Structure formats: structure tokens, C-alpha cells
Coordinates of C-alpha atoms in Angstrom, one line a residue:
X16 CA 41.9 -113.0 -11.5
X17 CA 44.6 -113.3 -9.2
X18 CA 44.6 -109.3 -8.8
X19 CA 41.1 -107.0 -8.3
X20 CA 42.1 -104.4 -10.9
X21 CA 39.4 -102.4 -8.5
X22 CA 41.6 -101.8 -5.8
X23 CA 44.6 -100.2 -8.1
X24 CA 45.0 -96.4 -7.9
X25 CA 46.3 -96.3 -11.4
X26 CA 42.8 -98.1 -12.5
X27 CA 40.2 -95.6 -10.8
X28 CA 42.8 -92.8 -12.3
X29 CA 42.6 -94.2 -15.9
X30 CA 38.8 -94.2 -15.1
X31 CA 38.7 -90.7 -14.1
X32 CA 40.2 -90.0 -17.2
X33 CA 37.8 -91.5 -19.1
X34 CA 35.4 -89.6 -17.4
X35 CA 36.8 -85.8 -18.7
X36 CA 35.0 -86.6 -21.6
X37 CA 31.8 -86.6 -19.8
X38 CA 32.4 -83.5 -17.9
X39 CA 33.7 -81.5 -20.8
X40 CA 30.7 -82.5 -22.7
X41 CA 28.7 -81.5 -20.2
X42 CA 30.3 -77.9 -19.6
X43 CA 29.6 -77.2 -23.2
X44 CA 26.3 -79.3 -23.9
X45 CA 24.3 -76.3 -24.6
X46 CA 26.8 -74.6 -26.9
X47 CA 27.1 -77.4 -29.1
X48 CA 24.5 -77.7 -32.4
X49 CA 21.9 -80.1 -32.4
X50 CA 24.1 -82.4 -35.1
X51 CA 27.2 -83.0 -34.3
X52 CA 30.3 -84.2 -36.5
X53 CA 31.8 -87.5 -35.0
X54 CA 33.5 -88.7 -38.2
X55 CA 35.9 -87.0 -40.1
X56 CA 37.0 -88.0 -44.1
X57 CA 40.6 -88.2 -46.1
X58 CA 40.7 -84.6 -46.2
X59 CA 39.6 -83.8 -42.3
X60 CA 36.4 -82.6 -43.2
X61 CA 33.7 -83.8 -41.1
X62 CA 31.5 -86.5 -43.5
X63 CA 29.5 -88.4 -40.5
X64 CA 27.1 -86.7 -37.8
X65 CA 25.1 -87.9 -35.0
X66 CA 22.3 -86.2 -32.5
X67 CA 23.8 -83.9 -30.0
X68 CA 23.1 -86.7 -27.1
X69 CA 24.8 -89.3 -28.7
X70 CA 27.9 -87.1 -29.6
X71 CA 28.4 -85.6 -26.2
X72 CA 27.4 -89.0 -24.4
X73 CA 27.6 -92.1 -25.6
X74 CA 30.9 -91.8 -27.1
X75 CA 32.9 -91.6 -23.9
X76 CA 30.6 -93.9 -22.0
X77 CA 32.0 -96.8 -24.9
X78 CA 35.4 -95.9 -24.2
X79 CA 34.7 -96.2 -20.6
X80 CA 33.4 -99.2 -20.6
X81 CA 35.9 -100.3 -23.3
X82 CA 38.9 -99.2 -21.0
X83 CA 37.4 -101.5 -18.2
X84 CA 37.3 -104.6 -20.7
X85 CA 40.9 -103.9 -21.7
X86 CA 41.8 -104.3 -17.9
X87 CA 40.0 -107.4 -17.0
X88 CA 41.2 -109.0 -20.2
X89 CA 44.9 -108.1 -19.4
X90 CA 44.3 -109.3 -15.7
X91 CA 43.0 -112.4 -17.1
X92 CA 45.4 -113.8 -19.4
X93 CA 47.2 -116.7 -17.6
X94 CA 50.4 -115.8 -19.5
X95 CA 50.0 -112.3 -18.2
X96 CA 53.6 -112.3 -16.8
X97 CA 54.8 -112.2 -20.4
X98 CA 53.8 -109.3 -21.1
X99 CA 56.4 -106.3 -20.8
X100 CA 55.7 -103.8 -17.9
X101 CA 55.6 -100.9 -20.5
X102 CA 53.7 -102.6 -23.0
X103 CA 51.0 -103.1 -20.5
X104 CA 50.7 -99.7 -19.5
X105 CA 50.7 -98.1 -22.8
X106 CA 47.9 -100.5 -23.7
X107 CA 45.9 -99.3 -20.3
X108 CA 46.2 -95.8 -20.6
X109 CA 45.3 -95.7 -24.6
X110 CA 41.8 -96.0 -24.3
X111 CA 41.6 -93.0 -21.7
X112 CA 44.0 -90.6 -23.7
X113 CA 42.4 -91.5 -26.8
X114 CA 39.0 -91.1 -25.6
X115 CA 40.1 -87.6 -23.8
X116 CA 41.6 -86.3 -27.3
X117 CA 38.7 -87.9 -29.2
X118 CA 36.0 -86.1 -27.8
X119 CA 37.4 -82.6 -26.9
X120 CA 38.0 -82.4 -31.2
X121 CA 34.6 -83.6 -31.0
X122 CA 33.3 -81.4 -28.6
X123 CA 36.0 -78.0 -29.7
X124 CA 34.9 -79.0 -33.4
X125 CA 31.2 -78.2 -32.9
X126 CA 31.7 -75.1 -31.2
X127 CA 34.1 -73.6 -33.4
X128 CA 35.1 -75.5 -36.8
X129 CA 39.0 -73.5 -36.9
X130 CA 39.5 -75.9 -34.3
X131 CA 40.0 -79.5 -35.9
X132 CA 42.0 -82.0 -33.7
X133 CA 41.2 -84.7 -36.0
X134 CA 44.3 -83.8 -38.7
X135 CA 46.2 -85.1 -35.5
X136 CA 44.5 -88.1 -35.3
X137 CA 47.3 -89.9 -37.8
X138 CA 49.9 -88.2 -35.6
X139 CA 48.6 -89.5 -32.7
X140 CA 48.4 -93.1 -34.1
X141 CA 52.1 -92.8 -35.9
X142 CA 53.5 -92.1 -32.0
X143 CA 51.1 -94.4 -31.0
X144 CA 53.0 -97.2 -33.2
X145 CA 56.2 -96.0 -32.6
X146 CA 56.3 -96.4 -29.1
X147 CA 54.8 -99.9 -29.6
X148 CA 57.2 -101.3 -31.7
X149 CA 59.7 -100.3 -29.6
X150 CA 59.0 -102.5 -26.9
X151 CA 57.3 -105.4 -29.5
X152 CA 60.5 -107.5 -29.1
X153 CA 60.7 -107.2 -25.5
X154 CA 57.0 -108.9 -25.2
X155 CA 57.4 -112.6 -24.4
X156 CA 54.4 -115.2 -25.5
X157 CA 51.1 -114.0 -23.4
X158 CA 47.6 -114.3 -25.2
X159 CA 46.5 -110.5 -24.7
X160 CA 49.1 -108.4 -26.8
X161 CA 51.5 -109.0 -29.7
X162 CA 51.0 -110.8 -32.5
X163 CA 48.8 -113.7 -31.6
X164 CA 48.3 -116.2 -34.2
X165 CA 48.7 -119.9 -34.4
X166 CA 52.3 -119.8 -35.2
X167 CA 53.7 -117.4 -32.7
X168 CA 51.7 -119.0 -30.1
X169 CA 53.5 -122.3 -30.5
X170 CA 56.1 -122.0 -30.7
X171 CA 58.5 -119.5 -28.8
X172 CA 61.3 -118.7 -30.7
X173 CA 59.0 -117.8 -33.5
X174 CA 56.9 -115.7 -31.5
X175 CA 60.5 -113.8 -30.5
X176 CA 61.6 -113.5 -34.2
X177 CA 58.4 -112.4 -35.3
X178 CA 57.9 -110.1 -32.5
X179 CA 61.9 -108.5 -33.5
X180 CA 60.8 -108.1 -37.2
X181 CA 57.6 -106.3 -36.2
X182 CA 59.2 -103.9 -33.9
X183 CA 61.3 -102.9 -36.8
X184 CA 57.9 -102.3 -39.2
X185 CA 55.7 -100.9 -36.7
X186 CA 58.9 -98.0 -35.8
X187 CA 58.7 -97.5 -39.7
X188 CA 55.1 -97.4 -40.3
X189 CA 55.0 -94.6 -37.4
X190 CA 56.7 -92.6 -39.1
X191 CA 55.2 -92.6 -42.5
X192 CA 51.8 -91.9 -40.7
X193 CA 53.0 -89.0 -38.6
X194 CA 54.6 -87.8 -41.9
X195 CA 51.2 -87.6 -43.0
X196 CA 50.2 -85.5 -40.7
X197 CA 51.7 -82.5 -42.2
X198 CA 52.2 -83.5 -45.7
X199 CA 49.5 -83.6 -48.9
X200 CA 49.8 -87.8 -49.1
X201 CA 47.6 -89.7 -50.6
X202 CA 45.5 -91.4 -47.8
X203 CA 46.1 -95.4 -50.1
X204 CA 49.7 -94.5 -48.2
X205 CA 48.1 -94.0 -44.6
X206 CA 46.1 -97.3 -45.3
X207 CA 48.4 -99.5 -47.1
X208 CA 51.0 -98.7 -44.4
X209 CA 48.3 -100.0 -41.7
X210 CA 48.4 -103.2 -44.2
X211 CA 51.7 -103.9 -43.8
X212 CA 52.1 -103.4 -40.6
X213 CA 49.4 -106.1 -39.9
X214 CA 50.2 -108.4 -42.6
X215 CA 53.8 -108.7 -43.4
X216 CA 54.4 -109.9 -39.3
X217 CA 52.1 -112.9 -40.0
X218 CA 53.5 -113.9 -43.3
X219 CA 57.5 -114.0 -42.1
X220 CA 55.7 -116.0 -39.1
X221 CA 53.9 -118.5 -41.3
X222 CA 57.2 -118.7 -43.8
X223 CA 59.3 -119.3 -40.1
X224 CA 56.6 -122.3 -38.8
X225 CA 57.0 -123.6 -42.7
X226 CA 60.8 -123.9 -42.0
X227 CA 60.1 -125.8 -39.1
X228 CA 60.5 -122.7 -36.5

């Protein structure tokens, strides 16, 4: 690495972040029930649990040390420069703000069930995809973010067409999912909007290499 992510300020402030979680699980570790929900179904009802401990701990220390690999790996990657300045940051500071949001609905959920962040989890994610595919076109070839598959990668001008098309798809597919948020749709929407999303982008890239592109 050419840069010691170590010696950012923004770095140890995404870490403190990620370490919120800790202290808020902390503050209310002997409020919370010996089972705690972690997983949530369709309908926002809680359908997974795991032992206080693991709830209140082990979650955040993953995303911790998950925000520290996203960090390095950006660093890393030789074609770092081609990555847009906004991109990067909204990729470095999801982790934290996710895991902060994550584990409060955890941790509020098992205090008191009227409080259930998780039916904001899909509006979180439809923001989430909105802002992204704003700035998708404005990503050049790099091998950390974007659409990274064999055709985008070599060659440029597919990677920037792709990358145009997806922008468009990914603003439309936040939508749908922050519409359902706050409207009775069937969750095959939520999912099969998540499919396209993902898929679509590699197909028009695969049809572009076929045309010699």
C-alpha cells in the first residue's frame, strides 16, 4: 500500500463508529433477554435468534473487522485511482452506518418489540442503491468496485457503457425497494428487483464484448 490507511483521521472515525455498537450493547446488556432476535422474515417479524453474547457482541466485532478489510482492499487495488472520490467513501462509511443501524434495531428490538428498525432495512438499502448508481458511470476501470467481470475489465469502453446502463437500473431499483418500505409488496418484488439489478448489467456487457466492444 502506497497509503497506511492507519494514519487517516477519517479511518479511526469510521472505526469509532463501528465501535457504538459495542458500547450501546454494553449500556443495555443486562436489559436485554437471554435470546435475542438477529434475523427478521418477509413480514418484519423476528424468525432467527441467537444467545444474548453473541447478539450484543459478535455482531459488531464482524462488521468491525469487515470495515477494516474494505479499507485495505480499497488501498490495495493498483487501479485505485479509478475509482470516483464519492464512490469510495460511500463504500467506507457503509459498513459503520450499517453496522450502527443494525445493531441498535437489534439491541432497541429486544428491549421493547414496538420498536422495529428492521422495516427500514429495505429503505435503507433502496437509498443505499440510489446514491450508488448515481455515481456508477462516473467510476472508471479499478478492480475493487463496479461491475467487475471479464468483459468490463478488458476492455474500457465496455466497462463505461455498462457502468452508464447500471447507473440507470440501480436509480430504478432504489426506488422500487424504498417503495417497499411503506407499501404491502410482495417480497418476490424486493428480490427479483435485487436480480436485475445484478444480472441485467452483466448480460448488456457480455451482448457488448459479443459485438466486438
Amino acid at each position: 500500500m502506497k497509503n497506511n490507511i492507519f494514519k487517516t483521521k477519517s479511518f479511526w472515525l469510521s472505526m469509532a463508529i463501528c465501535l457504538l455498537p459495542v458500547v450501546l450493547s454494553a449500556v443495555f446488556y443486562n436489559k436485554m433477554p437471554d435470546k435475542v432476535a438477529t434475523h427478521f422474515g418477509t413480514d418484519f417479524a423476528p424468525d432467527g435468534f441467537s444467545p444474548k453474547w453473541q447478539a450484543a457482541f459478535m455482531i459488531p466485532s464482524f462488521m468491525l473487522v469487515l470495515n477494516i478489510f474494505t479499507w485495505a482492499v480499497i488501498e490495495a487495488d493498483p487501479k485505485k485511482q479509478g475509482i470516483n472520490k464519492h464512490l469510495k467513501s460511500i463504500i467506507r462509511w457503509t459498513i459503520p452506518i450499517l453496522s450502527l443501524v443494525m445493531q441498535s434495531g437489534i439491541v432497541m428490538y429486544s428491549i421493547n418489540e414496538n420498536i422495529n428498525i428492521a422495516r427500514f432495512v429495505p429503505l435503507i438499502i433502496g437509498i443505499l442503491f440510489i446514491v450508488i448508481g448515481n455515481y456508477l458511470p462516473k467510476c472508471k476501470q479499478n478492480f475493487t468496485t463496479g461491475i467487475k467481470i471479464p468483459w468490463t475489465l478488458a476492455s474500457e469502453e465496455n466497462w463505461n457503457r455498462t457502468h452508464r446502463m447500471a447507473g440507470k437500473l440501480w436509480i430504478a431499483g432504489g426506488f422500487v425497494m424504498t417503495i417497499y418500505t411503506f407499501f404491502e409488496i410482495h417480497i418476490a418484488v424486493f428480490v427479483g428487483m435485487i436480480f436485475i439489478v445484478t444480472v441485467v448489467p452483466a448480460v448488456y456487457s457480455y451482448r457488448l464484448y459479443k459485438k466486438g466492444i
